[in-house]
Amino acid sequence: MRLPPFEVLEPVTLKNALSMLEKHKGKVKVIAGGTEIVGLMKLGLSVPPYILSLRKIKNLHGIKKSEGQIIIRSNTTLREIIESSLINDLFKGISQAANSVAAPPIQNRATIGGNILQNSRCMYYNQSELFRDGLKPCYKAGGDMCRAVKGGNRCFSVYQGDMAPALISFNAKAKLEKSASSRTILISDLFTGKGENPHSIGENELLTDIIIPIPKGQYSSAYEKLRIRKSLEYPLMSSAVFVSGNMNGEVIDARIVLGAAGSSPKIIDKVSKALKGKKPSNKDIEEASEAVLQFVEVVDNLPVPASYRRKMAIIYTKRAIQKALKDLRKDR
Ligand SMILES: Cc1cc2nc3c(=O)[nH]c(=O)nc-3n(C[C@H](O)[C@H](O)[C@H](O)COP(=O)(O)OP(=O)(O)OC[C@H]3O[C@@H](n4cnc5c(N)ncnc54)[C@H](O)[C@@H]3O)c2cc1C
Ligand code: SF4
């Protein structure tokens, strides 16, 4: 598979990058680590005339602590996140999520920004041009039908990023900049819920920072991921859990976020509330995990059946809650 022709833009400052994005709006795609976008270009699923590389922008990289929060610049690699003792000490679930992405060669190149902004996937769409040529285009390809769901009136492609569910469980925010202005929004608000176009980032915007508030008091987190093999595998279902409370295991606050359970990460508020204000028994954990099922929106468009992924949403949520609660009780 060959890459289509394109022109490379290599700004050395953020200001430069933002004005290039503005100038070529609609015709330019950003490349960070390139581990996703290059594959999409080879499949002919993304054919931008211009590619804007972030590689030479020096200050778009690094992890720092500042006034009750941690700021990760968007071009920081997953390897740096895995190796950061700051992230591992403060946000275990985020560290576990980064460690679960693909395998070391990908983690060495892949960036946190690119991970959050990866496109949703479907086994009928992420295919070669030859495969797709013989078929009518589906919603995600600009057509008017869905191959995964007969009679379906929208796209059900799956958001399979590992980092966003874990970041959302900590109420993390994203800073988006364009040449004339910037905005900071919750990462959960960066998602549209639409398979055709899963993110709300503008064509002239750059994700520059990920801002994670450091929770107060005793808290812990965990990330559990279903995959076929232990390497090079996107999540088929995942669960990120944040809990705060005391050393007796009484929960003050809880947040459960499912990954690969629809076209965006799913915040399971209703179920999280059921864990609050008590020391959850095995039965409480069991019931909370089973209750996530009603929020799972999966169809048969990944390599394992939707029925299996639904069952696994329960199992993996249960494991993540248990792991987070066990850690909450630890003396620090
Ligand atoms: C074999 C294989 C296995 C994989 N397994 C996993 C997995 O287990 N879990 C997982 O989550 N992912 C997986 N991935 C997907 C991908 O590798 C990761 O999502 C990776 O983190 C993407 O980061 P990147 O820097 O390489 O992004 P790129 O490919 O450079 O970019 C991805 C997207 O983000 C946009 N983008 C990047 N940075 C910015 C920015 N700062 N501002 C605006 N837009 C931006 C790009 O335009 C592009 O649309 C896998 C990929 C492969 C090839
Ligand atoms: S879910 Fe349907 S519309 Fe979406 S990519 Fe798959 S086949 Fe296409």
GROMACS .gro file of C-alpha atoms in nm, residues 96-279:
model
  184
   96GLN     CA    1  -0.210   0.167   3.324
   97ALA     CA    2  -0.404   0.287   3.016
   98ALA     CA    3  -0.083   0.417   2.850
   99ASN     CA    4   0.093   0.090   2.930
  100SER     CA    5  -0.189  -0.106   2.767
  101VAL     CA    6  -0.168   0.074   2.428
  102ALA     CA    7  -0.047  -0.157   2.151
  103ALA     CA    8   0.317  -0.251   2.227
  104PRO     CA    9   0.647  -0.072   2.305
  105PRO     CA   10   0.740   0.021   1.944
  106ILE     CA   11   0.409   0.209   1.910
  107GLN     CA   12   0.427   0.355   2.264
  108ASN     CA   13   0.771   0.501   2.180
  109ARG     CA   14   0.628   0.709   1.894
  110ALA     CA   15   0.260   0.756   1.978
  111THR     CA   16   0.161   1.080   2.150
  112ILE     CA   17  -0.113   1.146   2.403
  113GLY     CA   18  -0.269   1.406   2.169
  114GLY     CA   19  -0.280   1.163   1.878
  115ASN     CA   20  -0.420   0.893   2.104
  116ILE     CA   21  -0.712   1.107   2.220
  117LEU     CA   22  -0.782   1.227   1.866
  118GLN     CA   23  -0.766   0.888   1.695
  119ASN     CA   24  -1.063   0.814   1.472
  120SER     CA   25  -1.334   0.558   1.552
  121ARG     CA   26  -1.299   0.221   1.385
  122CYS     CA   27  -1.513  -0.049   1.220
  123MET     CA   28  -1.412  -0.370   1.046
  124TYR     CA   29  -1.620  -0.274   0.739
  125TYR     CA   30  -1.452   0.067   0.710
  126ASN     CA   31  -1.086   0.018   0.814
  127GLN     CA   32  -1.012  -0.184   0.501
  128SER     CA   33  -0.817  -0.144   0.180
  129GLU     CA   34  -0.950   0.059  -0.112
  130LEU     CA   35  -0.984  -0.266  -0.307
  131PHE     CA   36  -1.218  -0.409  -0.039
  132ARG     CA   37  -1.421  -0.089  -0.016
  133ASP     CA   38  -1.438  -0.032  -0.394
  134GLY     CA   39  -1.667  -0.328  -0.445
  135LEU     CA   40  -1.923  -0.198  -0.194
  136LYS     CA   41  -2.160   0.098  -0.163
  137PRO     CA   42  -2.013   0.367   0.067
  138CYS     CA   43  -2.146   0.361   0.421
  139TYR     CA   44  -2.227   0.663   0.641
  140LYS     CA   45  -1.869   0.705   0.758
  141ALA     CA   46  -1.749   0.700   0.396
  142GLY     CA   47  -2.003   0.968   0.298
  143GLY     CA   48  -2.277   0.726   0.184
  144ASP     CA   49  -2.625   0.657   0.316
  145MET     CA   50  -2.619   0.309   0.464
  146CYS     CA   51  -2.451   0.106   0.738
  147ARG     CA   52  -2.306  -0.232   0.665
  148ALA     CA   53  -2.278  -0.337   1.027
  149VAL     CA   54  -2.643  -0.270   1.116
  150LYS     CA   55  -2.901  -0.356   0.852
  151GLY     CA   56  -3.136  -0.056   0.821
  152GLY     CA   57  -2.921   0.141   1.068
  153ASN     CA   58  -2.966   0.516   1.029
  154ARG     CA   59  -2.625   0.623   1.162
  155CYS     CA   60  -2.266   0.507   1.198
  156PHE     CA   61  -2.185   0.273   1.487
  157SER     CA   62  -1.806   0.279   1.451
  158VAL     CA   63  -1.622   0.230   1.779
  159TYR     CA   64  -1.391   0.476   1.955
  160GLN     CA   65  -1.106   0.248   2.064
  161GLY     CA   66  -0.865   0.492   2.229
  162ASP     CA   67  -0.723   0.379   2.564
  163MET     CA   68  -0.624   0.718   2.705
  164ALA     CA   69  -0.949   0.916   2.686
  165PRO     CA   70  -1.157   0.693   2.923
  166ALA     CA   71  -0.882   0.703   3.188
  167LEU     CA   72  -0.836   1.081   3.149
  168ILE     CA   73  -1.211   1.141   3.163
  169SER     CA   74  -1.235   0.939   3.486
  170PHE     CA   75  -1.013   1.215   3.638
  171ASN     CA   76  -1.220   1.497   3.482
  172ALA     CA   77  -0.922   1.596   3.269
  173LYS     CA   78  -0.944   1.890   3.028
  174ALA     CA   79  -0.807   1.965   2.683
  175LYS     CA   80  -0.667   2.299   2.570
  176LEU     CA   81  -0.740   2.368   2.204
  177GLU     CA   82  -0.567   2.656   2.032
  178LYS     CA   83  -0.617   2.831   1.699
  179SER     CA   84  -0.447   3.136   1.557
  180ALA     CA   85  -0.680   3.395   1.711
  181SER     CA   86  -0.803   3.226   2.030
  182SER     CA   87  -0.798   2.923   2.259
  183ARG     CA   88  -1.049   2.726   2.463
  184THR     CA   89  -1.020   2.471   2.743
  185ILE     CA   90  -1.290   2.205   2.763
  186LEU     CA   91  -1.349   1.877   2.943
  187ILE     CA   92  -1.205   1.590   2.740
  188SER     CA   93  -1.550   1.431   2.756
  189ASP     CA   94  -1.680   1.737   2.563
  190LEU     CA   95  -1.425   1.679   2.291
  191PHE     CA   96  -1.638   1.383   2.182
  192THR     CA   97  -1.949   1.419   1.967
  193GLY     CA   98  -2.088   1.067   2.018
  194LYS     CA   99  -2.113   1.039   1.637
  195GLY     CA  100  -1.930   0.755   1.463
  196GLU     CA  101  -1.904   0.952   1.138
  197ASN     CA  102  -1.702   1.228   1.307
  198PRO     CA  103  -1.619   1.145   1.670
  199HIS     CA  104  -1.441   1.468   1.776
  200SER     CA  105  -1.551   1.828   1.805
  201ILE     CA  106  -1.205   1.978   1.739
  202GLY     CA  107  -1.209   2.240   1.462
  203GLU     CA  108  -1.010   2.193   1.140
  204ASN     CA  109  -0.795   2.495   1.234
  205GLU     CA  110  -0.746   2.392   1.599
  206LEU     CA  111  -0.454   2.218   1.762
  207LEU     CA  112  -0.475   2.021   2.085
  208THR     CA  113  -0.190   2.166   2.289
  209ASP     CA  114  -0.236   2.055   2.652
  210ILE     CA  115  -0.403   1.791   2.861
  211ILE     CA  116  -0.477   1.926   3.208
  212ILE     CA  117  -0.546   1.680   3.489
  213PRO     CA  118  -0.667   1.817   3.823
  214ILE     CA  119  -0.502   1.644   4.120
  215PRO     CA  120  -0.789   1.511   4.334
  216LYS     CA  121  -0.790   1.602   4.703
  217GLY     CA  122  -0.777   1.349   4.988
  218GLN     CA  123  -0.753   0.971   4.954
  219TYR     CA  124  -0.825   0.839   4.605
  220SER     CA  125  -0.727   0.570   4.360
  221SER     CA  126  -0.794   0.457   4.005
  222ALA     CA  127  -0.765   0.159   3.773
  223TYR     CA  128  -0.789   0.075   3.402
  224GLU     CA  129  -0.887  -0.270   3.272
  225LYS     CA  130  -0.887  -0.362   2.904
  226LEU     CA  131  -1.025  -0.652   2.701
  227ARG     CA  132  -0.804  -0.755   2.410
  228ILE     CA  133  -0.741  -1.070   2.212
  229ARG     CA  134  -0.364  -1.072   2.264
  230LYS     CA  135  -0.145  -0.897   2.517
  231SER     CA  136   0.030  -0.692   2.250
  232LEU     CA  137  -0.055  -0.472   1.953
  233GLU     CA  138  -0.424  -0.480   2.029
  234TYR     CA  139  -0.686  -0.209   2.045
  235PRO     CA  140  -0.934  -0.236   2.332
  236LEU     CA  141  -1.246  -0.438   2.250
  237MET     CA  142  -1.399  -0.311   2.574
  238SER     CA  143  -1.239  -0.123   2.861
  239SER     CA  144  -1.328   0.028   3.194
  240ALA     CA  145  -1.161   0.320   3.376
  241VAL     CA  146  -1.255   0.370   3.739
  242PHE     CA  147  -1.178   0.657   3.976
  243VAL     CA  148  -1.275   0.640   4.345
  244SER     CA  149  -1.214   0.874   4.635
  245GLY     CA  150  -1.289   0.791   4.994
  246ASN     CA  151  -1.116   0.683   5.310
  247MET     CA  152  -0.887   0.403   5.417
  248ASN     CA  153  -1.183   0.198   5.544
  249GLY     CA  154  -1.294   0.175   5.184
  250GLU     CA  155  -1.593   0.410   5.220
  251VAL     CA  156  -1.652   0.577   4.886
  252ILE     CA  157  -1.701   0.954   4.870
  253ASP     CA  158  -1.690   0.992   4.493
  254ALA     CA  159  -1.672   0.748   4.204
  255ARG     CA  160  -1.651   0.772   3.825
  256ILE     CA  161  -1.673   0.484   3.582
  257VAL     CA  162  -1.594   0.544   3.214
  258LEU     CA  163  -1.623   0.271   2.952
  259GLY     CA  164  -1.405   0.259   2.642
  260ALA     CA  165  -1.483   0.079   2.314
  261ALA     CA  166  -1.847   0.070   2.420
  262GLY     CA  167  -1.973   0.305   2.147
  263SER     CA  168  -1.855   0.592   1.930
  264SER     CA  169  -1.725   0.787   2.232
  265PRO     CA  170  -1.612   0.701   2.586
  266LYS     CA  171  -1.921   0.643   2.804
  267ILE     CA  172  -1.941   0.816   3.142
  268ILE     CA  173  -2.156   0.594   3.363
  269ASP     CA  174  -2.279   0.850   3.615
  270LYS     CA  175  -2.587   0.664   3.733
  271VAL     CA  176  -2.391   0.355   3.826
  272SER     CA  177  -2.105   0.551   3.982
  273LYS     CA  178  -2.356   0.720   4.215
  274ALA     CA  179  -2.467   0.381   4.347
  275LEU     CA  180  -2.117   0.328   4.493
  276LYS     CA  181  -2.106   0.659   4.679
  277GLY     CA  182  -2.152   0.702   5.054
  278LYS     CA  183  -2.091   0.338   5.144
  279LYS     CA  184  -1.828   0.074   5.183
   0.00000   0.00000   0.00000
